[in-house]
Short mmCIF file of C-alpha atoms in Angstrom, two decimals:
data_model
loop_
_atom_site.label_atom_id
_atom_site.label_comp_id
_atom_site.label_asym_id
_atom_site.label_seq_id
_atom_site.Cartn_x
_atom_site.Cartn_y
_atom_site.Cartn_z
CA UNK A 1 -71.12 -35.54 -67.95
CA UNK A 2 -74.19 -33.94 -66.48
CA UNK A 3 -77.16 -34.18 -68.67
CA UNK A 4 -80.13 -31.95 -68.66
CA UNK A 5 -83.63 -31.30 -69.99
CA UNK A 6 -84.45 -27.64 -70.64
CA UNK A 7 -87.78 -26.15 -71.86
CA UNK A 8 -89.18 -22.66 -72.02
CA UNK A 9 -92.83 -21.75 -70.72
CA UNK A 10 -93.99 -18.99 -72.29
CA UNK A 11 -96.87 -16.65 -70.18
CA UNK A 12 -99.02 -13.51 -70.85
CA UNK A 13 -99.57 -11.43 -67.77
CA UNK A 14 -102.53 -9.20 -67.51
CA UNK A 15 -101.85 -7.01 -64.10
CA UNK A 16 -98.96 -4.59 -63.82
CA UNK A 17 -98.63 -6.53 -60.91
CA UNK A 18 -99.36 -10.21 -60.65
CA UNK A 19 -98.70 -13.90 -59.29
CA UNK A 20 -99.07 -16.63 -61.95
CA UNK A 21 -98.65 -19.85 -60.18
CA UNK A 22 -96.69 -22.22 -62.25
CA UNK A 23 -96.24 -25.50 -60.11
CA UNK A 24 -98.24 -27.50 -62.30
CA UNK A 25 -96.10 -26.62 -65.49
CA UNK A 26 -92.57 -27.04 -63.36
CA UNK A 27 -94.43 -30.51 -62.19
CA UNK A 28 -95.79 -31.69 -65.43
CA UNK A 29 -91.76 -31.26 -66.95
CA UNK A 30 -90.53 -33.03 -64.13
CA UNK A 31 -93.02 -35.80 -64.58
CA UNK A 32 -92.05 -35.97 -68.63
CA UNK A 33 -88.18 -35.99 -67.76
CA UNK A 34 -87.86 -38.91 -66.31
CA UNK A 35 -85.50 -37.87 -63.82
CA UNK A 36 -85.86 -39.64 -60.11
CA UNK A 37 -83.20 -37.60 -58.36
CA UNK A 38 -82.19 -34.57 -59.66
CA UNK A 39 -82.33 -30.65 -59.71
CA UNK A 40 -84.94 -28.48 -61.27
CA UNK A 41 -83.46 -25.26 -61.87
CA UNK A 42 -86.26 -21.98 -62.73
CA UNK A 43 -84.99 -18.78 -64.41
CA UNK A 44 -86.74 -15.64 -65.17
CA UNK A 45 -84.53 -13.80 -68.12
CA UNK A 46 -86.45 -10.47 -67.39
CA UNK A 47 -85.16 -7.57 -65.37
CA UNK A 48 -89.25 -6.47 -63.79
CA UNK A 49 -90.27 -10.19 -62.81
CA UNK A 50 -89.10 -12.15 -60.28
CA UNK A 51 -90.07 -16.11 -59.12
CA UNK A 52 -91.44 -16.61 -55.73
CA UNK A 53 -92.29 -20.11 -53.77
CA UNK A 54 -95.25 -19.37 -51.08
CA UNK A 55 -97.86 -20.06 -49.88
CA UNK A 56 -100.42 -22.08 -52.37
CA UNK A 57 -104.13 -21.54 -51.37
CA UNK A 58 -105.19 -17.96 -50.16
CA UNK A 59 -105.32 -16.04 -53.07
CA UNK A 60 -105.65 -13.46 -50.13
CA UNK A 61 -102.24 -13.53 -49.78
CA UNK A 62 -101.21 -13.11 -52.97
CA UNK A 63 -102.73 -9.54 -53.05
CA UNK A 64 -101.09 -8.75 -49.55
CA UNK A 65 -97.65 -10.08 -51.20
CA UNK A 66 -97.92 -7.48 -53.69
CA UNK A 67 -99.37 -4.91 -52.32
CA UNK A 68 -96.77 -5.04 -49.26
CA UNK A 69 -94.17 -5.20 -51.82
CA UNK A 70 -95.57 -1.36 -53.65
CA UNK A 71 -95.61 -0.04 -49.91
CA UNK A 72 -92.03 -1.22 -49.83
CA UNK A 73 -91.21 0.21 -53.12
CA UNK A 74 -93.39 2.76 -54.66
CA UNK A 75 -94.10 3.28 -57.89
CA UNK A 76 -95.16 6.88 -57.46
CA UNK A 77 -91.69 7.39 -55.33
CA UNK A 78 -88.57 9.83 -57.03
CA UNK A 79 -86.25 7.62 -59.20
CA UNK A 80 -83.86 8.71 -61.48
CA UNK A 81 -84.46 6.54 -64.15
CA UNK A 82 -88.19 6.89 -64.74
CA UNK A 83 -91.45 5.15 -62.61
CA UNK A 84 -90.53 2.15 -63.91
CA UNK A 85 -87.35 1.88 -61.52
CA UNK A 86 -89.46 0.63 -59.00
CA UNK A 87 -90.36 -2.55 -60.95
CA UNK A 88 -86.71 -3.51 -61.18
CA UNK A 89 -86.01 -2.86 -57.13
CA UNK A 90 -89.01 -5.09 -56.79
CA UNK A 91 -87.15 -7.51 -59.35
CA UNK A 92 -83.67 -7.05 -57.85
CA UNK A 93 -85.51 -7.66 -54.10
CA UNK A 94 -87.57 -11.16 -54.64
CA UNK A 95 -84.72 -12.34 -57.65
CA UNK A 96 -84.90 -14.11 -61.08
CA UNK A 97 -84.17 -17.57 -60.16
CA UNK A 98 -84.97 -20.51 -57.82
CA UNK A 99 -83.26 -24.03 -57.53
CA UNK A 100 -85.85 -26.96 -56.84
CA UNK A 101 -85.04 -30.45 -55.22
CA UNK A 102 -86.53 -33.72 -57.36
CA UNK A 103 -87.10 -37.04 -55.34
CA UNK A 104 -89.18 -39.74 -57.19
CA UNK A 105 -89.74 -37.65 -60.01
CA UNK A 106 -91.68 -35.21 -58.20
CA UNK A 107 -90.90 -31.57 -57.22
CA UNK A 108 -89.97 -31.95 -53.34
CA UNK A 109 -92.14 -29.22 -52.42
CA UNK A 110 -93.33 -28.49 -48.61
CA UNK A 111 -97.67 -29.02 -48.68
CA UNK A 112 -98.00 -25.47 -48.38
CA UNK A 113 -95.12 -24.56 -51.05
CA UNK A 114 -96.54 -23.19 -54.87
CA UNK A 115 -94.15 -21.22 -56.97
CA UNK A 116 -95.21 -18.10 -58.59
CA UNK A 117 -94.25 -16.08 -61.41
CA UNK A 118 -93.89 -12.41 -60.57
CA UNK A 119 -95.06 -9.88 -63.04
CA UNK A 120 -94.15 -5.90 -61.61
CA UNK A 121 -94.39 -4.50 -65.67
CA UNK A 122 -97.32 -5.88 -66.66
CA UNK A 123 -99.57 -6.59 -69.00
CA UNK A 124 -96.66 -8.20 -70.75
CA UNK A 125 -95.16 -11.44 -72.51
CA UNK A 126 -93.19 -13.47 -70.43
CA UNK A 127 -91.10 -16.46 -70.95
CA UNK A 128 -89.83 -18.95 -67.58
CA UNK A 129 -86.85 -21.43 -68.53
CA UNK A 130 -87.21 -24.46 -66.66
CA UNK A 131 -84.00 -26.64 -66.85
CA UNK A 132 -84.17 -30.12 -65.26
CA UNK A 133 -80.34 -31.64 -64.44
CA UNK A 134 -80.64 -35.61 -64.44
CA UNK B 1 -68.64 -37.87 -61.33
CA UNK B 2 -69.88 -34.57 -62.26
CA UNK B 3 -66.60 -31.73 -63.46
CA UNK B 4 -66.17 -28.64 -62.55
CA UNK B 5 -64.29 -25.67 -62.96
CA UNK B 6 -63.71 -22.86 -60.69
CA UNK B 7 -62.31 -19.01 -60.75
CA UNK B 8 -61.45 -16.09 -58.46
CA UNK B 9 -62.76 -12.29 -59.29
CA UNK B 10 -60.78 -9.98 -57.77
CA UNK B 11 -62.65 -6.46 -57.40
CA UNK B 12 -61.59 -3.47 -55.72
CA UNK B 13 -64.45 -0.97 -54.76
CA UNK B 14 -64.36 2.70 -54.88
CA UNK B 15 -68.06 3.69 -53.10
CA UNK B 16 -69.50 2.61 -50.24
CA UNK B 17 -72.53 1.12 -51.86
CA UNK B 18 -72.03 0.41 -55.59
CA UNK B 19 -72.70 -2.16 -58.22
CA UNK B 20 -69.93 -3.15 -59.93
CA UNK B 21 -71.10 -4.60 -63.65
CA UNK B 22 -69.08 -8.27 -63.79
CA UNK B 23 -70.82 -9.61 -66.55
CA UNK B 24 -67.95 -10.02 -69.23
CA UNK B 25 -65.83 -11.20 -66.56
CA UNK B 26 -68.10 -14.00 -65.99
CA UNK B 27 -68.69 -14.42 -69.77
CA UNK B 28 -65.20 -14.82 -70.55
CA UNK B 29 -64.71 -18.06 -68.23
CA UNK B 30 -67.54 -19.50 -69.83
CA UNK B 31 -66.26 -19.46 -73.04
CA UNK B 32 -62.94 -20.32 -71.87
CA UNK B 33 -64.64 -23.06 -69.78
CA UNK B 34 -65.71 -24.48 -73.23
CA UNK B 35 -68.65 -25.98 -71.79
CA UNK B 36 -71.38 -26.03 -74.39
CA UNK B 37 -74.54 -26.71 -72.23
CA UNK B 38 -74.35 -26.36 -68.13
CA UNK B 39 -74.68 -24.60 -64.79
CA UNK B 40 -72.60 -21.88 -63.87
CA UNK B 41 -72.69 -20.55 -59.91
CA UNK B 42 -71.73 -17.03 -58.62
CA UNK B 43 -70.69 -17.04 -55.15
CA UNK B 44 -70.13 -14.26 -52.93
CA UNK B 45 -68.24 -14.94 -50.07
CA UNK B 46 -68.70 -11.63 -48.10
CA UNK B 47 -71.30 -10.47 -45.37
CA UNK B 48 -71.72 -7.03 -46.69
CA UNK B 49 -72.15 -7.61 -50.18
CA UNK B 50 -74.22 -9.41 -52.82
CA UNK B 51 -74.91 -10.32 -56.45
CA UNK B 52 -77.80 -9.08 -58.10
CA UNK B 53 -78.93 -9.51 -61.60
CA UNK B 54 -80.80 -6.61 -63.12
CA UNK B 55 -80.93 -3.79 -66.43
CA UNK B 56 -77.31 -3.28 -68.34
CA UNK B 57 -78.80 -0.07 -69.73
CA UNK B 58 -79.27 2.71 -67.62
CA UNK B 59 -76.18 3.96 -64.26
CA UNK B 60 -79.26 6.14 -63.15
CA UNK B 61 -81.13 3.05 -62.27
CA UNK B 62 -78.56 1.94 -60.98
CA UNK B 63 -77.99 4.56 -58.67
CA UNK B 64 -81.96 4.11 -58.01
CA UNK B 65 -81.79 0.74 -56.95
CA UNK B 66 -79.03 1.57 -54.41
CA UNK B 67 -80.54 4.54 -53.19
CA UNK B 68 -83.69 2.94 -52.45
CA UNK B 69 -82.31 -0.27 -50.57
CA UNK B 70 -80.57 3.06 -48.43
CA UNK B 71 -84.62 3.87 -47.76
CA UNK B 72 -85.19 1.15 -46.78
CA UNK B 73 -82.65 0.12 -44.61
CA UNK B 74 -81.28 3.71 -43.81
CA UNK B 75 -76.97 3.55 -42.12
CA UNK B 76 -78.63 6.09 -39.56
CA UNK B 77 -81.00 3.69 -37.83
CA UNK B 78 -80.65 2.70 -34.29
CA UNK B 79 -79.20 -0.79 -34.36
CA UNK B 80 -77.39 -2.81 -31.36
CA UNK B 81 -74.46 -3.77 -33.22
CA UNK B 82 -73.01 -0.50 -34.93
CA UNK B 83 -74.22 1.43 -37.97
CA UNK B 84 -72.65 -1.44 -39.86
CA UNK B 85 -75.64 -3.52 -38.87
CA UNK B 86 -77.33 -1.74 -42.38
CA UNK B 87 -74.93 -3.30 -44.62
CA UNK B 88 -75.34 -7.11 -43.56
CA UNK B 89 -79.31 -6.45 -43.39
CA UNK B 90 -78.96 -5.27 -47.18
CA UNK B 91 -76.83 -8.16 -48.17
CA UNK B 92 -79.49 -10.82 -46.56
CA UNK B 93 -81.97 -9.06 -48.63
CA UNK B 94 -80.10 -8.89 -51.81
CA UNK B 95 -78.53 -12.66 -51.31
CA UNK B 96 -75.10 -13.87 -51.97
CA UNK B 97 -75.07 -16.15 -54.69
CA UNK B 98 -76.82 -16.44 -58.15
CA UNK B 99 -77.27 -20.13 -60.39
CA UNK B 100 -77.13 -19.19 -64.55
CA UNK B 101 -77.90 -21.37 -66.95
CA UNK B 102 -74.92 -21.82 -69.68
CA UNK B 103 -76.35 -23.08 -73.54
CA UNK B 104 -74.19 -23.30 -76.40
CA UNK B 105 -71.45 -21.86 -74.40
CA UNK B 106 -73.17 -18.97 -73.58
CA UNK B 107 -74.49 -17.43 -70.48
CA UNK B 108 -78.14 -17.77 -70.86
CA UNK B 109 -78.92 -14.14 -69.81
CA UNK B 110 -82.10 -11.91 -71.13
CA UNK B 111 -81.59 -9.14 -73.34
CA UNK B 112 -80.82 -6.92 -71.05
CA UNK B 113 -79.66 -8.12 -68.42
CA UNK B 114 -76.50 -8.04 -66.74
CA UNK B 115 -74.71 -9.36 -63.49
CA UNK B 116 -73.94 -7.16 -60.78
CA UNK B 117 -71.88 -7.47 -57.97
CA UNK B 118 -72.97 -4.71 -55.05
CA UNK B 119 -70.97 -3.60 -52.63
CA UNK B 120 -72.70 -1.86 -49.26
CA UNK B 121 -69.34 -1.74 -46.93
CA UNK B 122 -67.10 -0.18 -49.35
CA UNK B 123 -64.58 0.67 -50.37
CA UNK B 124 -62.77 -2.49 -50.24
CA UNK B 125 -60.46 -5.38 -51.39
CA UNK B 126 -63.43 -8.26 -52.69
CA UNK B 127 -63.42 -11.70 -54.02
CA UNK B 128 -66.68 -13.01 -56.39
CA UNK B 129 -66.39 -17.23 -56.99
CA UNK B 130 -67.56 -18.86 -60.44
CA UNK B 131 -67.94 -22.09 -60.56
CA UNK B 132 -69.13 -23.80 -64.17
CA UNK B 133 -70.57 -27.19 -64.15
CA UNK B 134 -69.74 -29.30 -66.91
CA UNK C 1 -75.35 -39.43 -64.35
CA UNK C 2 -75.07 -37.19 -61.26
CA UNK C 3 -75.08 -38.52 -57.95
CA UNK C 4 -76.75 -37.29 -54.63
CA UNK C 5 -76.75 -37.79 -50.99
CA UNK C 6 -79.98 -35.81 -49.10
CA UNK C 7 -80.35 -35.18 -45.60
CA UNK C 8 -83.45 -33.93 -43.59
CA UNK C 9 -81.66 -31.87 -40.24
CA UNK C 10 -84.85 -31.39 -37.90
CA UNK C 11 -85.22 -28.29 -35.61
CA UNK C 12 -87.38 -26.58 -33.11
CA UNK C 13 -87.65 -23.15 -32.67
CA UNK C 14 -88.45 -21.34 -29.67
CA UNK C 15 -89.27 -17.59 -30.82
CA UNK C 16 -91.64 -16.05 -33.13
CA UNK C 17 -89.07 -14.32 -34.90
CA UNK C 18 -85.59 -16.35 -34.90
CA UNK C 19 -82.11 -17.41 -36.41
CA UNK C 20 -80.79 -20.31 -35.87
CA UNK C 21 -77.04 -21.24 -36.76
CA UNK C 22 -77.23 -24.74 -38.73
CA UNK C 23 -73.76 -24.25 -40.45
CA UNK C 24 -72.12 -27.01 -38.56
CA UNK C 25 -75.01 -29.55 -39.06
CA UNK C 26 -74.58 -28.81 -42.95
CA UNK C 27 -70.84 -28.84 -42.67
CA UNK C 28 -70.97 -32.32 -40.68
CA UNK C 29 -72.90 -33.83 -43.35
CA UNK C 30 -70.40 -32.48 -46.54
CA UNK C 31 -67.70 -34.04 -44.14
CA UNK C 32 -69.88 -37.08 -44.06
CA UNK C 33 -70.63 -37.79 -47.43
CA UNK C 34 -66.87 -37.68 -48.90
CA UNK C 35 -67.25 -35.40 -51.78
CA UNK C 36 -64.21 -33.52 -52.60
CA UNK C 37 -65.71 -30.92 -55.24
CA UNK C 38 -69.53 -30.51 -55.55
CA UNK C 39 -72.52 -28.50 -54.85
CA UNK C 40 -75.00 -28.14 -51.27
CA UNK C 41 -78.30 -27.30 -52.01
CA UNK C 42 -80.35 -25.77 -48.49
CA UNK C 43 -83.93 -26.14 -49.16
CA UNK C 44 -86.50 -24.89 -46.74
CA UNK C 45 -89.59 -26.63 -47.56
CA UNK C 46 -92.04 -23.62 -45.34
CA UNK C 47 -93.51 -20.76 -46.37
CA UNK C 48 -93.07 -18.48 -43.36
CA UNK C 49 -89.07 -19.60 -42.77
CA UNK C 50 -86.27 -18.62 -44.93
CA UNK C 51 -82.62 -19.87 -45.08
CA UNK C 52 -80.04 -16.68 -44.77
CA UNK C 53 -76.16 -16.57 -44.72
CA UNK C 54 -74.97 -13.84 -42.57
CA UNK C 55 -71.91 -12.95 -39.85
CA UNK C 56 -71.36 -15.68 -37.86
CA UNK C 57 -69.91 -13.71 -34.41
CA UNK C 58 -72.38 -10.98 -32.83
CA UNK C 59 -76.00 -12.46 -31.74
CA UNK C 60 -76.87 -8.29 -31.52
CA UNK C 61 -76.37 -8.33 -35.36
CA UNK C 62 -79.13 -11.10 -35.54
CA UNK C 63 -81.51 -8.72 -33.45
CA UNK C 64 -80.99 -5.98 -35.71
CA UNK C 65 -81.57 -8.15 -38.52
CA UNK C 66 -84.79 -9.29 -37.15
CA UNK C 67 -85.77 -6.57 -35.96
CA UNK C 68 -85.39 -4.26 -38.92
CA UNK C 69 -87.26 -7.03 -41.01
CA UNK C 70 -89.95 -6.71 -38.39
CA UNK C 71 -89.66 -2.79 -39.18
CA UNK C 72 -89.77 -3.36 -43.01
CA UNK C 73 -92.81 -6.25 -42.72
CA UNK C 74 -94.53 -5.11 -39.44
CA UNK C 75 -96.72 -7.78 -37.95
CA UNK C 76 -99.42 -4.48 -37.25
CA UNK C 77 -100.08 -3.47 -40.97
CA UNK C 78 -103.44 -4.40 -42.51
CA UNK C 79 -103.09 -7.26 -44.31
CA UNK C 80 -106.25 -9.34 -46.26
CA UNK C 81 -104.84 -12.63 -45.37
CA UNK C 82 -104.27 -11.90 -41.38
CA UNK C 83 -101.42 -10.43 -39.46
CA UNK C 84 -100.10 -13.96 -40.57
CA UNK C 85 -99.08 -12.40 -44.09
CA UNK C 86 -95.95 -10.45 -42.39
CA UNK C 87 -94.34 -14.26 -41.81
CA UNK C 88 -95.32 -15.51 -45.69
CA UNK C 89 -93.91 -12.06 -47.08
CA UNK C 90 -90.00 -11.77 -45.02
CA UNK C 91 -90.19 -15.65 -46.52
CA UNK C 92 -90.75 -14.39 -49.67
CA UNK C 93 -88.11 -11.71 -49.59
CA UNK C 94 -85.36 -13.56 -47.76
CA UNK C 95 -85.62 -16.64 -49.62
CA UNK C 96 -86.15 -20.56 -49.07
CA UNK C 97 -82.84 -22.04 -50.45
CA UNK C 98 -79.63 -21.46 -50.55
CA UNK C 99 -76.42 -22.74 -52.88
CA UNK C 100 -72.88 -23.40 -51.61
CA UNK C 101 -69.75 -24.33 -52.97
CA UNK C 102 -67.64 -27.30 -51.53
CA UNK C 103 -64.05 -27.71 -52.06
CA UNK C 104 -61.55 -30.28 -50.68
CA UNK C 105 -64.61 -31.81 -48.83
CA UNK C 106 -65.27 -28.71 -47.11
CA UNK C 107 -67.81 -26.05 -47.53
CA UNK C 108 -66.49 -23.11 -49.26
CA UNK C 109 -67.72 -20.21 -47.07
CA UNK C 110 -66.27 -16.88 -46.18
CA UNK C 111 -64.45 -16.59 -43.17
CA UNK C 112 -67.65 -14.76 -41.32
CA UNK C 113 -70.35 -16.49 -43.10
CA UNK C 114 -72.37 -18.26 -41.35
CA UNK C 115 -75.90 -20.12 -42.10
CA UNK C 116 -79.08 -19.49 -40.59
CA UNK C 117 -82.08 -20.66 -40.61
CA UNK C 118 -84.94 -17.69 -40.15
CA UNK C 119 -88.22 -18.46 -38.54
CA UNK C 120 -90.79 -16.26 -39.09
CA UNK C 121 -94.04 -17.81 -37.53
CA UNK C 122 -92.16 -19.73 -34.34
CA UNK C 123 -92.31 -21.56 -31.94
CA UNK C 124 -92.50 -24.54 -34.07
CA UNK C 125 -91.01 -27.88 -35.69
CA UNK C 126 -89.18 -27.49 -39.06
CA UNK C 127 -87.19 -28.95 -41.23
CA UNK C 128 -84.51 -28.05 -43.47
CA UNK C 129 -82.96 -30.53 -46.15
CA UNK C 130 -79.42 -30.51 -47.02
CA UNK C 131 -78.56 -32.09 -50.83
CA UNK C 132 -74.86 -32.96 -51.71
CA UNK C 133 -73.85 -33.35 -55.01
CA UNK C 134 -70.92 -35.68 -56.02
#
């Protein structure tokens, strides 16, 4: 039987839209697991925030993420629903979930590789479930 | 030796694009699964279709989310292949597969959301794999 | 306690922009490692290259999906970071991993699925690592 380690991080966004990067916390469960080899498995339970892995050191980049991403899909465009149908296109787009490799008890993350929570209905409270599989 | 157990969806679409709510479906091998803490992995096996997890509320935003992916990825471009092309670009996009989290033998899904599967090449005969792991 | 066999499959691309079938290299290794039912994890450890399953027949289809990507993320726009930001945000949107089903030792993909690996920011030397689980 597969056993696994789950625990919830809970955030508080302050943008409507915003990266949070959260390799540190994913690291720091890893690290407390005890797991060598496993999976780390992240999942957003929100329908207007998504989980992203890029780039980890222009915070540049970050802005030209999001602000590609309200080109793409704009806020001020005609939905049905209400404005707030383009946070959950954005949602639907960049998706609520992202499986990790562990080797050695460490994330196996590329050098350049940080993983970001998404906010696109901000300022809110957020919560990320982390769920290591040993 | 890690145990799994594994299920067919059969869907038949009506629309060309639509998203097809499979939620209970899904739900109901779970439970029947009776796997109290686990994995459980949607698999698409289609080109022209994905699985998208997003708001259980509202068919208008529904109808928003496909219309904008149409936007953006408009049947009427010019592409080398055949209009066709437009369907397998939205389904790269969108992604085939999904990974849930199962506690207490229960999806672990957020309060409102629900699992879609989304046609872009209907109609047509479909097939959505669910695999729990136990 | 779950067991797992990891590969690292090495590749150089030759284009800026370009897909790259690796679904027999991935298949090979499932062969390979003997598991009857399990899990393949595809983990792309960059942050301007992306893992995508598509059709697995017409290279033109691969144009168009490049191409319309290129359309959708243009190299051109004004970006904070540098015209470099196109490459980090198609990653972002198309994904770094992918999960697949295997079943009677064999990956369980649809008859035109194929996998691809997407660079964004070629030429180059990646790698992509493959992670059975038994």
């Amino acid at each position: 039987m597969t056993m696994y380690k789950t625990k919830e991080i809970s955030l508080k966004t302050s943008e409507q839209n915003q990266m949070i990067d959260i390799t540190s916390m994913v690291r720091d469960f890893v690290k407390e697991s005890h797991v060598r080899d496993g999976m780390c498995f992240i999942y957003v339970p929100h329908t207007t925030a998504s989980i992203v892995i890029n780039e980890n050191t222009d915070p540049q980049l970050r802005d030209d993420i999001l602000d590609h991403i309200e080109r793409l899909i704009p806020k001020g465009e005609k939905y049905k629903h209400s404005s707030h149908a383009a946070a959950h296109i954005k949602a639907s787009l960049l998706g609520n979930s992202k499986t990790l490799l562990i080797k050695d008890n460490k994330l196996l993350l590329g050098r350049w590789e940080a993983l970001y929570f998404c906010e696109f209905s901000g300022p809110r409270e957020r919560v990320v479930i982390v769920r290591v599989q040993v």
